[in-house]
Coordinates of C-alpha atoms and ligand atoms in Angstrom, one line a residue:
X1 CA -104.1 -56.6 -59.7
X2 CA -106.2 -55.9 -62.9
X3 CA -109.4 -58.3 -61.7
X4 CA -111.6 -55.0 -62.5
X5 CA -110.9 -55.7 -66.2
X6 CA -112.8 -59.2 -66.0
X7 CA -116.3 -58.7 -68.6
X8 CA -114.9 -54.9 -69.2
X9 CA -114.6 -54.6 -73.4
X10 CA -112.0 -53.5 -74.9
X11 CA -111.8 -52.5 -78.3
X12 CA -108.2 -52.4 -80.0
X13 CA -107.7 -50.6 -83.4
X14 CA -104.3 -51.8 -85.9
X15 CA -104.5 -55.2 -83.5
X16 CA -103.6 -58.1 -85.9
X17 CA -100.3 -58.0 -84.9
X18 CA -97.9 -56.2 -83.2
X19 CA -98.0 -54.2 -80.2
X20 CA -102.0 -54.5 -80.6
X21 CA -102.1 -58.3 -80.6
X22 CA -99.8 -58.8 -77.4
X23 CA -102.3 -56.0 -75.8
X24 CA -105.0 -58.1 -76.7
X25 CA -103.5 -61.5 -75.3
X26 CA -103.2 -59.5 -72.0
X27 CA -106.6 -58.4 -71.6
X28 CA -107.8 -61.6 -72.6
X29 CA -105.8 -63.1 -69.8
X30 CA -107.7 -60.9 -66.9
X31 CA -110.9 -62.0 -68.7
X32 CA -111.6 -59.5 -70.7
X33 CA -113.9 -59.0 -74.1
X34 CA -111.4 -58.0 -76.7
X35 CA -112.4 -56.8 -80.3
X36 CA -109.0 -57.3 -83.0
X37 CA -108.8 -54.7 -85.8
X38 CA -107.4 -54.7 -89.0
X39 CA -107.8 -53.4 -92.6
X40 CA -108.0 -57.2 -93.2
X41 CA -108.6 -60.9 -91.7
X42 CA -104.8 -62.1 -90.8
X43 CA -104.3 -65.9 -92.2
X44 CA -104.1 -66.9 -88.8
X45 CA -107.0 -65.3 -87.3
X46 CA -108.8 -68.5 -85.9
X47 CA -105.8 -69.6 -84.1
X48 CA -105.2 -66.2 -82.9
X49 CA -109.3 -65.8 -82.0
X50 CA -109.0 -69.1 -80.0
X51 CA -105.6 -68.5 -78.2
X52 CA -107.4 -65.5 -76.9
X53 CA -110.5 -67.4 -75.8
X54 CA -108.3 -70.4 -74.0
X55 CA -106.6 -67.5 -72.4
X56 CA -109.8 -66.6 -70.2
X57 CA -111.4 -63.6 -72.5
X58 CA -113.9 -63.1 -75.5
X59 CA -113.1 -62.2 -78.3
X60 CA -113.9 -61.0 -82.2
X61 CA -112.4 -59.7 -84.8
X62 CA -113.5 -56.4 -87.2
X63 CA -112.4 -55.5 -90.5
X64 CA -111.9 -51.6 -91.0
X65 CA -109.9 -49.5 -92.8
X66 CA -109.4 -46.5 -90.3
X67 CA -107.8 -44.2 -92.8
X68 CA -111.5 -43.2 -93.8
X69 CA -114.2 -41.5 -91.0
X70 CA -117.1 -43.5 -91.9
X71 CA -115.1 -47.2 -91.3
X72 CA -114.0 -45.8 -87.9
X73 CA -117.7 -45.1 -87.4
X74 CA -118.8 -48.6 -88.5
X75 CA -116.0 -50.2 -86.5
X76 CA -117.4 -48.5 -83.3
X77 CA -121.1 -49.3 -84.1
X78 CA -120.0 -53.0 -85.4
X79 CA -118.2 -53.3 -82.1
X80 CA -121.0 -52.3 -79.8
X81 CA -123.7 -54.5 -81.7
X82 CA -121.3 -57.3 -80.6
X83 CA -120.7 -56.5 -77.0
X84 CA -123.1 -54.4 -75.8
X85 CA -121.3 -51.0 -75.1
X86 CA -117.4 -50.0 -75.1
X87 CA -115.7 -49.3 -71.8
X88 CA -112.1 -49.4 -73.1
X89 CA -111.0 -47.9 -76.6
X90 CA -107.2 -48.3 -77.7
X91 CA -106.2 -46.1 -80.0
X92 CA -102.9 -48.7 -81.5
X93 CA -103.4 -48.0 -85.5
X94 CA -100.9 -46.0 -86.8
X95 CA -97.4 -46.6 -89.2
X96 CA -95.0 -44.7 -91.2
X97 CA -96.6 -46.0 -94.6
X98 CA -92.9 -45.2 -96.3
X99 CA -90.0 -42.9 -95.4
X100 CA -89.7 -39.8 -97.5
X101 CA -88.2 -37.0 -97.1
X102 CA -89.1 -33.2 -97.3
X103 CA -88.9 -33.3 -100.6
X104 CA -90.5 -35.6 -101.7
X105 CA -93.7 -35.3 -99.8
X106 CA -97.1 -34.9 -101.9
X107 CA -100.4 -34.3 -101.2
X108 CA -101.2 -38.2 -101.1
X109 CA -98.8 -39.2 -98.9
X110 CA -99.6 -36.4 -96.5
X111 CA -102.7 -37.5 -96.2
X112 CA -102.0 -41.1 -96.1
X113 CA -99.8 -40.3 -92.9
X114 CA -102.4 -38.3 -91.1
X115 CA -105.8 -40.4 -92.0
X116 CA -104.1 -43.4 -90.8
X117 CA -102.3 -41.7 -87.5
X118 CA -104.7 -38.6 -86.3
X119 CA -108.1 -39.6 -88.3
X120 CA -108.4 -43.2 -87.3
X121 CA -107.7 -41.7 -83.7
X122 CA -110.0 -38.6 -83.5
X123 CA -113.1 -40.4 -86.0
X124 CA -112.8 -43.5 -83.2
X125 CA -112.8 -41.6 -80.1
X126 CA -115.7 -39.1 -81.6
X127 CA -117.8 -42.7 -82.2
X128 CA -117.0 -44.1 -79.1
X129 CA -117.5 -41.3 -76.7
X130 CA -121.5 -41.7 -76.2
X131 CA -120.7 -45.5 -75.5
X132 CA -117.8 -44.9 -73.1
X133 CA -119.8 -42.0 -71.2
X134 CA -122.5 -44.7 -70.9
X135 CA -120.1 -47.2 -69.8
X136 CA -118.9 -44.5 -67.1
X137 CA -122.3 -44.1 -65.9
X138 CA -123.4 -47.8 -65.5
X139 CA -120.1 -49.2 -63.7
X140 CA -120.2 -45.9 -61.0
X141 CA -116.5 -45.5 -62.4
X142 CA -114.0 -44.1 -65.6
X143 CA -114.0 -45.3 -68.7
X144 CA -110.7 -45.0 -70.9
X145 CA -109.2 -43.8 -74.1
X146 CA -105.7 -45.2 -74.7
X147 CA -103.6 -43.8 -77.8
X148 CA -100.6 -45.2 -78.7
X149 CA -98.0 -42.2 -79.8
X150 CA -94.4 -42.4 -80.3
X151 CA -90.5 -41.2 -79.2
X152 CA -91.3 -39.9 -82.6
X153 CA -94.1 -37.7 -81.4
X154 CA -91.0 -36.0 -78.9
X155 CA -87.8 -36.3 -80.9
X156 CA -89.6 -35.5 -84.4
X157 CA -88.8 -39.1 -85.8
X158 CA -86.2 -40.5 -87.6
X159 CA -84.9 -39.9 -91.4
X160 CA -88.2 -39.6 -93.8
X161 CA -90.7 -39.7 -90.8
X162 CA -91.4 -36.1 -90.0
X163 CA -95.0 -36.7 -90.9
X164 CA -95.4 -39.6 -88.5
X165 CA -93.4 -37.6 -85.8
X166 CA -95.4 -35.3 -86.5
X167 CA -98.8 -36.8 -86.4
X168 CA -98.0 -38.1 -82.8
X169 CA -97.1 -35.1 -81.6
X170 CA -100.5 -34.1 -83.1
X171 CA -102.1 -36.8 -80.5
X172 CA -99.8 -35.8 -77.8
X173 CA -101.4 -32.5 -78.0
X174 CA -105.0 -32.9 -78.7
X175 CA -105.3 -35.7 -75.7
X176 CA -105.1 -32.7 -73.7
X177 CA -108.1 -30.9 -75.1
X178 CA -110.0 -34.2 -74.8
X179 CA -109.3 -34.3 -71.2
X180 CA -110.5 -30.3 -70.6
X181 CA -113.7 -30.9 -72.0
X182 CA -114.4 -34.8 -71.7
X183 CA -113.7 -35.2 -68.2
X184 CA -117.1 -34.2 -66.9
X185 CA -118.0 -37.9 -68.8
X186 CA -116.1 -39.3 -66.1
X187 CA -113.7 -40.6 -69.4
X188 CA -109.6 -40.9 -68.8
X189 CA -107.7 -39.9 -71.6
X190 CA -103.9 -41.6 -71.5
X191 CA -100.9 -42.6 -73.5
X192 CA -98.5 -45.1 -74.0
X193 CA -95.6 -44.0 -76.2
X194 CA -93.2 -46.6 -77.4
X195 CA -89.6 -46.8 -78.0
X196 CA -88.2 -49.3 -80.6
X197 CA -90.5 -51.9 -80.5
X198 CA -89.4 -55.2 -82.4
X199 CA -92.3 -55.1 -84.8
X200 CA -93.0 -55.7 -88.3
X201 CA -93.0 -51.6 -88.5
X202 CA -89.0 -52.2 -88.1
X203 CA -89.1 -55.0 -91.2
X204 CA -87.1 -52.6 -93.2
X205 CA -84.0 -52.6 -91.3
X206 CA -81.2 -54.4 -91.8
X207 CA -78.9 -56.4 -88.8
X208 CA -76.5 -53.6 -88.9
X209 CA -78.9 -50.9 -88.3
X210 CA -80.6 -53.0 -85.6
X211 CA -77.0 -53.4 -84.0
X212 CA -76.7 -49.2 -84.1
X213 CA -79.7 -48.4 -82.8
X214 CA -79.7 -51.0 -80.3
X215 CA -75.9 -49.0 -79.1
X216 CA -77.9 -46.2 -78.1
X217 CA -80.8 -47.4 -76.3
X218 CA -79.5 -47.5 -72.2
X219 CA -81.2 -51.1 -72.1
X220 CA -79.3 -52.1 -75.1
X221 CA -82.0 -53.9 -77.4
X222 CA -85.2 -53.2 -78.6
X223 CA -88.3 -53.8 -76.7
X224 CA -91.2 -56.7 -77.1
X225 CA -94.6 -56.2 -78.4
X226 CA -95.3 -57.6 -75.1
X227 CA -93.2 -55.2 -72.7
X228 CA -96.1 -52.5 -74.2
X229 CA -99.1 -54.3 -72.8
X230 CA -98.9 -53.9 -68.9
X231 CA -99.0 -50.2 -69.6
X232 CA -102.2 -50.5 -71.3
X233 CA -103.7 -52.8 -68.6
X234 CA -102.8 -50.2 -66.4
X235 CA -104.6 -47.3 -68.0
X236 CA -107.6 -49.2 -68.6
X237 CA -107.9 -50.5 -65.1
X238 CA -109.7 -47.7 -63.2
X239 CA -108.8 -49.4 -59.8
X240 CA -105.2 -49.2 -60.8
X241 CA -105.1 -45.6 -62.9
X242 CA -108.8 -44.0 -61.6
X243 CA -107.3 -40.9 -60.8
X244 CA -104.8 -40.9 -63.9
X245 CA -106.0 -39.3 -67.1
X246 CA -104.0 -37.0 -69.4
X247 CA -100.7 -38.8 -69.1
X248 CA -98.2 -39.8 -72.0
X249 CA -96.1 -42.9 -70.5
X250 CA -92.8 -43.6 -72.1
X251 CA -91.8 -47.1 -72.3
X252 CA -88.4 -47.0 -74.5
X253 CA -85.8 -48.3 -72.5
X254 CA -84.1 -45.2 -71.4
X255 CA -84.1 -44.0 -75.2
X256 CA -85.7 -40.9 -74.8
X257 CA -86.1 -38.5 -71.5
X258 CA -89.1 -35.8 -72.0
Ligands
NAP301 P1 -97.5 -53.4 -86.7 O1 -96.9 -54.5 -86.1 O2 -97.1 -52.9 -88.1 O3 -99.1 -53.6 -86.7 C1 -100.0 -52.7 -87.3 C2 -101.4 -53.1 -87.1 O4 -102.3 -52.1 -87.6 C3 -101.8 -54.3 -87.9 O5 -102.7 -55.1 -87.2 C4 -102.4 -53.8 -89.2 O6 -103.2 -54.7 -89.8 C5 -103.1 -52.6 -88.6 N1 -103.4 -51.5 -89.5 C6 -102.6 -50.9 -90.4 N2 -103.2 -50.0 -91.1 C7 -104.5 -50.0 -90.7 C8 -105.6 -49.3 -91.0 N3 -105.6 -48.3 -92.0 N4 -106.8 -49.5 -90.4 C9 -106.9 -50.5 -89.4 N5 -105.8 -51.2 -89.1 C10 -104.6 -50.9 -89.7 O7 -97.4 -52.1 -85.8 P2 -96.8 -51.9 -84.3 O8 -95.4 -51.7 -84.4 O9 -97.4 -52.9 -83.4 O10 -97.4 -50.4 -84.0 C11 -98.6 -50.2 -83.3 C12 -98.7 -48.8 -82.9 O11 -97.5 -48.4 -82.1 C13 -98.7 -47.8 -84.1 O12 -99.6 -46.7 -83.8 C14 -97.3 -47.3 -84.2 O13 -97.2 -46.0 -84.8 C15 -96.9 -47.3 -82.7 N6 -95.5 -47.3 -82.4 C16 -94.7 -48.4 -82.8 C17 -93.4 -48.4 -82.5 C18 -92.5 -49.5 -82.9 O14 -91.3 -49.4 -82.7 N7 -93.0 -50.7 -83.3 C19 -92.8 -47.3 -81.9 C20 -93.6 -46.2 -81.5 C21 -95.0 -46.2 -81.8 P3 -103.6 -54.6 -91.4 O15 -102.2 -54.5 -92.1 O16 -104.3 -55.9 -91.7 O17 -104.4 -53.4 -91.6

């Protein structure tokens, strides 16, 4: 169903681990040349680098902390040198970096939110657009931007995370824009937009708090890291989505209803 992602490359930003990593794994499986991401080398990079290889794709890793313009810059242009050219960009970086509340937000942390959720997205996609447009125009079809967003980015998040909330709403938003004037580079700008993921972003709670918010999902658990990744497959795949661009798909089992 995804054979058109076979040699396409895919670079996948905040991938170590996570809803990132399981992406990675399935684009490797169709074939596909992945680049990993993180602000550092995970201990089990090899292992990881090799699981993806013996899964059918390519694959490399970049160090890049994408809270700053000029490493989402360098990722892009370390990425390219590797592979050639970019013809699928995942926007997946992102966190709560702590829970405060109101009050107790400060200029720092403000900024820590937002570098990490709307500048590591926007500073990517600026760097990658000449390379995705190019992409466009050698294959005859779309390339794709995928950002990952959040329930939060509807509901406003939960208690201390009005700045995360808020940031993916920010991408909600500005996806659209992208779409009105990027279109014409034959580029598809999509979504996905998780639930309650089980996650190491979720470390902090405890079995009890699991247990409640499990009560008020409709599917009645969390979801897997690897529930996320046909969704991505999907907007990267221009047989499967060619005609879909400024879309936000919510996978949260029945948590939230836009
Ligand atoms: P995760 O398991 O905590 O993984 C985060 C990944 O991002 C790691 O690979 C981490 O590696 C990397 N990272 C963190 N800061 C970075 C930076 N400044 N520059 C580059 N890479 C960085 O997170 P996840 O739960 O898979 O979340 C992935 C995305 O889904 C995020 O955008 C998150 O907001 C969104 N999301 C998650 C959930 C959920 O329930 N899990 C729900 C809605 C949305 P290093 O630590 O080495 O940098």
């Amino acid at each position: 169903m995804f054979n058109d992602l076979r040699g396409k490359r895919v670079l996948i930003t905040g991938s170590t681990m996570g809803i990132g990593l399981a992406a990675a794994h399935a684009f490797a499986r169709y074939g596909a040349r992945v680049g990993l991401n993180g602000r550092r080398a995970p201990h089990d990079l090899d292992t990881q680098l090799d699981a993806l290889r013996a899964a059918g794709g390519e694959a490399a890793f970049f160090a890049a902390d994408l809270s700053h313009s000029e490493a989402c810059k360098q990722l892009v242009a370390d990425f390219v040198r590797h592979f050639g050219g970019i013809d699928v960009l995942i926007n997946n970086a992102g966190g709560l970096v702590a829970r405060r509340p109101l009050a107790e937000i400060d200029d720092a942390f403000f900024d820590a939110v937002n570098d990490l959720n709307m500048r590591s997205a926007l500073m990517c996609t600026q760097a990658a657009l000449p390379h995705l447009k190019a992409s466009a125009a050698a294959r005859g079809e779309t390339a794709s931007v995928i950002s990952v967003g959040s329930i939060a980015g509807h509901t406003g998040g939960g208690p201390g995370a009005s700045l995360y909330g808020a940031s993916k709403a920010w991408l909600h938003n500005i996806q659209k824009n992208w779409v009105d004037y990027h279109t014409t580079d034959r580029i598809r700008f999509n979504i996905v937009s998780p639930g309650t993921v089980d996650t190491a972003f979720h470390a902090d709670k405890n079995a009890e708090t699991r247990q409640r918010i499990s009560a008020a999902i409709p599917l009645g658990r969390f979801g897997t890291p690897e529930e996320m990744a046909p969704a991505f497959l999907f907007f990267a795949s221009h047989a499967c989505s060619g005609y879909v661009t400024g879309q936000i798909l919510d996978i949260n089992g029945g948590q939230f209803m836009p």
